[in-house]
Amino acid sequence: MARAYNFSAGPAVLPLEVLQKAQQELVDYNGTGMSVMEMSHRGKDYDAIHQEAIAVFKELCGLGDEWSVVFVQGGASMQFAMIPMNFLGAGETADYVNSGTWGNKALKEAKKVAALRGAKVNVAADCQKCIPTRQPVEFCWTPGAKYAHICTNETISGAEMKSIPETEAPLIADMSSDILSCERDYSKFAMFYAGAQKNLGPSGMAVVAIRKDFAEKGPDTLPTMLQYRTYTNENSLFNTPPTWGIYIFGETMKWVKRMGKENLFRLNAEKAGKIYAAIDSSDFWTGTALPEFRSNMNVTWRIKGGDEALEEKFLAEAKLAGLSSLKGHRSVGGIRASIYNAFPMSGVDALVSFMKDFEKRNG
Ligand SMILES: *Cc1c(COP(=O)(O)O)cnc(C)c1O
């Protein structure tokens, strides 16, 4: 078996242990004689998987009984629409931070809903023009806003919010690419969510943590599947949930627990630190994000002067060396190493030594 060092931004590398367990259990889960994919979502075997996945995630995030954790299909992008549909009514205002591509996508969806309903969206901070270098540090919040929305890690630019802003309004965060990757006080939020395919499991759903009292605010007039209460009241079992994805999510959370959060967070900082050190050690490379906003999950950089032909050569040779998916997002170019929780240290070491070797031959 040859596993590539997979630097993909998402869907991304999963823990090998998790994949191997899934493989073992693929055709016969725990003596049931069937795959998790084949069993009823209302039976007791699946129920145990479902409950455990939620319980371990809540434990890892330090969430108490006042929180619900639900699974919603449509990825993080569906959340961009559901949030204003549930929480932004006529005559009301929501604050949005435009920190980059993802922050802006959330903002655009909110504006659509606001236009339909006669509500307002205030851009509390805008640094999209400085993309891909930073996250905002100054904010202009609206008094009485119904909620404030941020994106904690801009996956494309590689810029991470190193401290969570204080807001009076309930705070909602898109944490798709840095959830459970570093120490964070999740109790500050009214709601946070992540498309599963970066740090949590396979693609196809968002994991949404929402305070029960906040979920109550959605209007009854919403279509059932777009209403958070449908998910919180029915434990994500109103209709058939993405059972296989939830099973892998649960196994991934158990893996995080076995690794130990502190240990994992330390390793994440160490992995990113090694690549940033390699970038900073030579004039041949330039980091994209400003040092104080550098993401530990998505490391972005260029060859000095933005030499695209040489970057192409780097990517092609890296691929041959077993270092896969290092190409920067098509909107920004350059090089990006996504090194989520499951990405191994050995892959970072391989990348750093490949960078040194490439520079020696081309510098
Ligand atoms: C990947 C990503 C998304 C989009 O997720 P989908 O599940 O594809 O909708 C949204 N926000 C951030 C920060 C992301 O990294």
Short mmCIF file of N, CA and C and ligand atoms in Angstrom, two decimals, residues 9-10 74-80 101-103 105 151-156 174-178 193-198 203-206 298 336 340, ligand 1:
data_model
loop_
_atom_site.label_atom_id
_atom_site.label_comp_id
_atom_site.label_asym_id
_atom_site.label_seq_id
_atom_site.Cartn_x
_atom_site.Cartn_y
_atom_site.Cartn_z
N ALA A 9 -6.70 20.62 0.19
CA ALA A 9 -7.43 21.53 1.07
C ALA A 9 -8.79 20.98 1.47
N GLY A 10 -9.29 20.02 0.74
CA GLY A 10 -10.56 19.40 1.09
C GLY A 10 -11.32 18.96 -0.14
N GLY A 74 -25.40 19.55 2.50
CA GLY A 74 -25.18 20.80 1.76
C GLY A 74 -23.90 21.51 2.17
N GLY A 75 -23.13 20.90 3.05
CA GLY A 75 -21.82 21.46 3.40
C GLY A 75 -21.90 22.78 4.12
N ALA A 76 -20.75 23.42 4.27
CA ALA A 76 -20.71 24.73 4.94
C ALA A 76 -21.49 25.75 4.11
N SER A 77 -21.50 25.56 2.79
CA SER A 77 -22.15 26.54 1.91
C SER A 77 -23.66 26.64 2.17
N MET A 78 -24.29 25.52 2.53
CA MET A 78 -25.71 25.58 2.85
C MET A 78 -25.93 26.39 4.12
N GLN A 79 -24.98 26.35 5.03
CA GLN A 79 -25.09 27.14 6.26
C GLN A 79 -25.10 28.63 5.94
N PHE A 80 -24.35 29.01 4.91
CA PHE A 80 -24.31 30.43 4.53
C PHE A 80 -25.72 30.96 4.27
N THR A 101 -12.30 34.95 0.81
CA THR A 101 -13.22 34.25 -0.09
C THR A 101 -14.42 33.66 0.64
N TRP A 102 -14.17 32.97 1.76
CA TRP A 102 -15.27 32.27 2.44
C TRP A 102 -16.13 33.25 3.22
N GLY A 103 -15.48 34.18 3.92
CA GLY A 103 -16.25 35.21 4.63
C GLY A 103 -17.16 35.94 3.66
N LYS A 105 -18.36 34.79 0.77
CA LYS A 105 -19.46 33.95 0.27
C LYS A 105 -20.61 33.94 1.26
N CYS A 151 -15.38 34.12 9.88
CA CYS A 151 -14.75 32.88 9.40
C CYS A 151 -13.38 32.82 10.07
N THR A 152 -13.17 31.81 10.91
CA THR A 152 -11.95 31.80 11.74
C THR A 152 -10.68 31.48 10.96
N ASN A 153 -10.83 30.81 9.84
CA ASN A 153 -9.64 30.48 9.05
C ASN A 153 -9.98 30.53 7.57
N GLU A 154 -9.37 31.46 6.87
CA GLU A 154 -9.59 31.57 5.43
C GLU A 154 -8.68 30.56 4.73
N THR A 155 -9.31 29.48 4.30
CA THR A 155 -8.63 28.31 3.75
C THR A 155 -7.81 28.62 2.51
N ILE A 156 -8.27 29.57 1.72
CA ILE A 156 -7.62 29.87 0.45
C ILE A 156 -6.41 30.77 0.64
N ASP A 174 -17.86 30.27 10.95
CA ASP A 174 -17.50 29.22 10.01
C ASP A 174 -16.10 28.76 10.39
N MET A 175 -16.01 27.54 10.92
CA MET A 175 -14.71 26.99 11.33
C MET A 175 -14.32 25.80 10.47
N SER A 176 -14.78 25.82 9.21
CA SER A 176 -14.61 24.64 8.36
C SER A 176 -13.17 24.12 8.35
N SER A 177 -12.20 25.03 8.29
CA SER A 177 -10.84 24.54 8.09
C SER A 177 -9.95 24.62 9.32
N ASP A 178 -10.50 25.05 10.47
CA ASP A 178 -9.62 24.99 11.66
C ASP A 178 -10.32 24.50 12.92
N TYR A 193 -19.86 26.08 12.99
CA TYR A 193 -20.11 24.99 12.04
C TYR A 193 -18.89 24.75 11.16
N ALA A 194 -18.87 23.57 10.57
CA ALA A 194 -17.76 23.23 9.68
C ALA A 194 -18.23 22.24 8.63
N GLY A 195 -17.87 22.49 7.39
CA GLY A 195 -18.00 21.46 6.36
C GLY A 195 -17.07 20.33 6.83
N ALA A 196 -17.58 19.08 6.80
CA ALA A 196 -16.84 18.01 7.48
C ALA A 196 -15.51 17.65 6.83
N GLN A 197 -15.34 17.98 5.55
CA GLN A 197 -14.27 17.35 4.76
C GLN A 197 -12.86 17.87 5.00
N LYS A 198 -12.69 18.76 5.96
CA LYS A 198 -11.33 19.21 6.27
C LYS A 198 -10.79 18.54 7.54
N SER A 203 -16.78 14.43 2.99
CA SER A 203 -17.62 15.54 2.53
C SER A 203 -19.08 15.12 2.54
N GLY A 204 -19.95 16.10 2.41
CA GLY A 204 -21.38 15.78 2.26
C GLY A 204 -22.25 16.32 3.38
N MET A 205 -21.62 16.89 4.39
CA MET A 205 -22.45 17.46 5.46
C MET A 205 -21.66 18.53 6.21
N ALA A 206 -22.39 19.36 6.92
CA ALA A 206 -21.77 20.27 7.87
C ALA A 206 -22.10 19.76 9.27
N ASN A 298 -3.52 25.84 6.76
CA ASN A 298 -3.28 26.05 5.33
C ASN A 298 -2.11 27.01 5.20
N ARG A 336 0.12 25.90 -1.81
CA ARG A 336 -0.58 25.80 -0.54
C ARG A 336 -0.42 24.38 0.00
N TYR A 340 -4.03 19.45 7.82
CA TYR A 340 -5.05 19.29 8.85
C TYR A 340 -4.59 18.29 9.91
C1 LIG B 1 -14.26 24.47 2.40
C2 LIG B 1 -14.85 25.63 3.07
C3 LIG B 1 -16.19 25.99 2.89
C4 LIG B 1 -17.11 25.29 1.92
O1 LIG B 1 -17.47 24.06 2.37
P1 LIG B 1 -18.50 23.16 1.51
O2 LIG B 1 -18.70 22.02 2.46
O3 LIG B 1 -17.80 22.80 0.25
O4 LIG B 1 -19.71 23.95 1.29
C5 LIG B 1 -16.67 27.06 3.61
N1 LIG B 1 -15.89 27.75 4.45
C6 LIG B 1 -14.59 27.43 4.64
C7 LIG B 1 -13.77 28.23 5.59
C8 LIG B 1 -14.03 26.37 3.95
O5 LIG B 1 -12.74 26.05 4.13
#
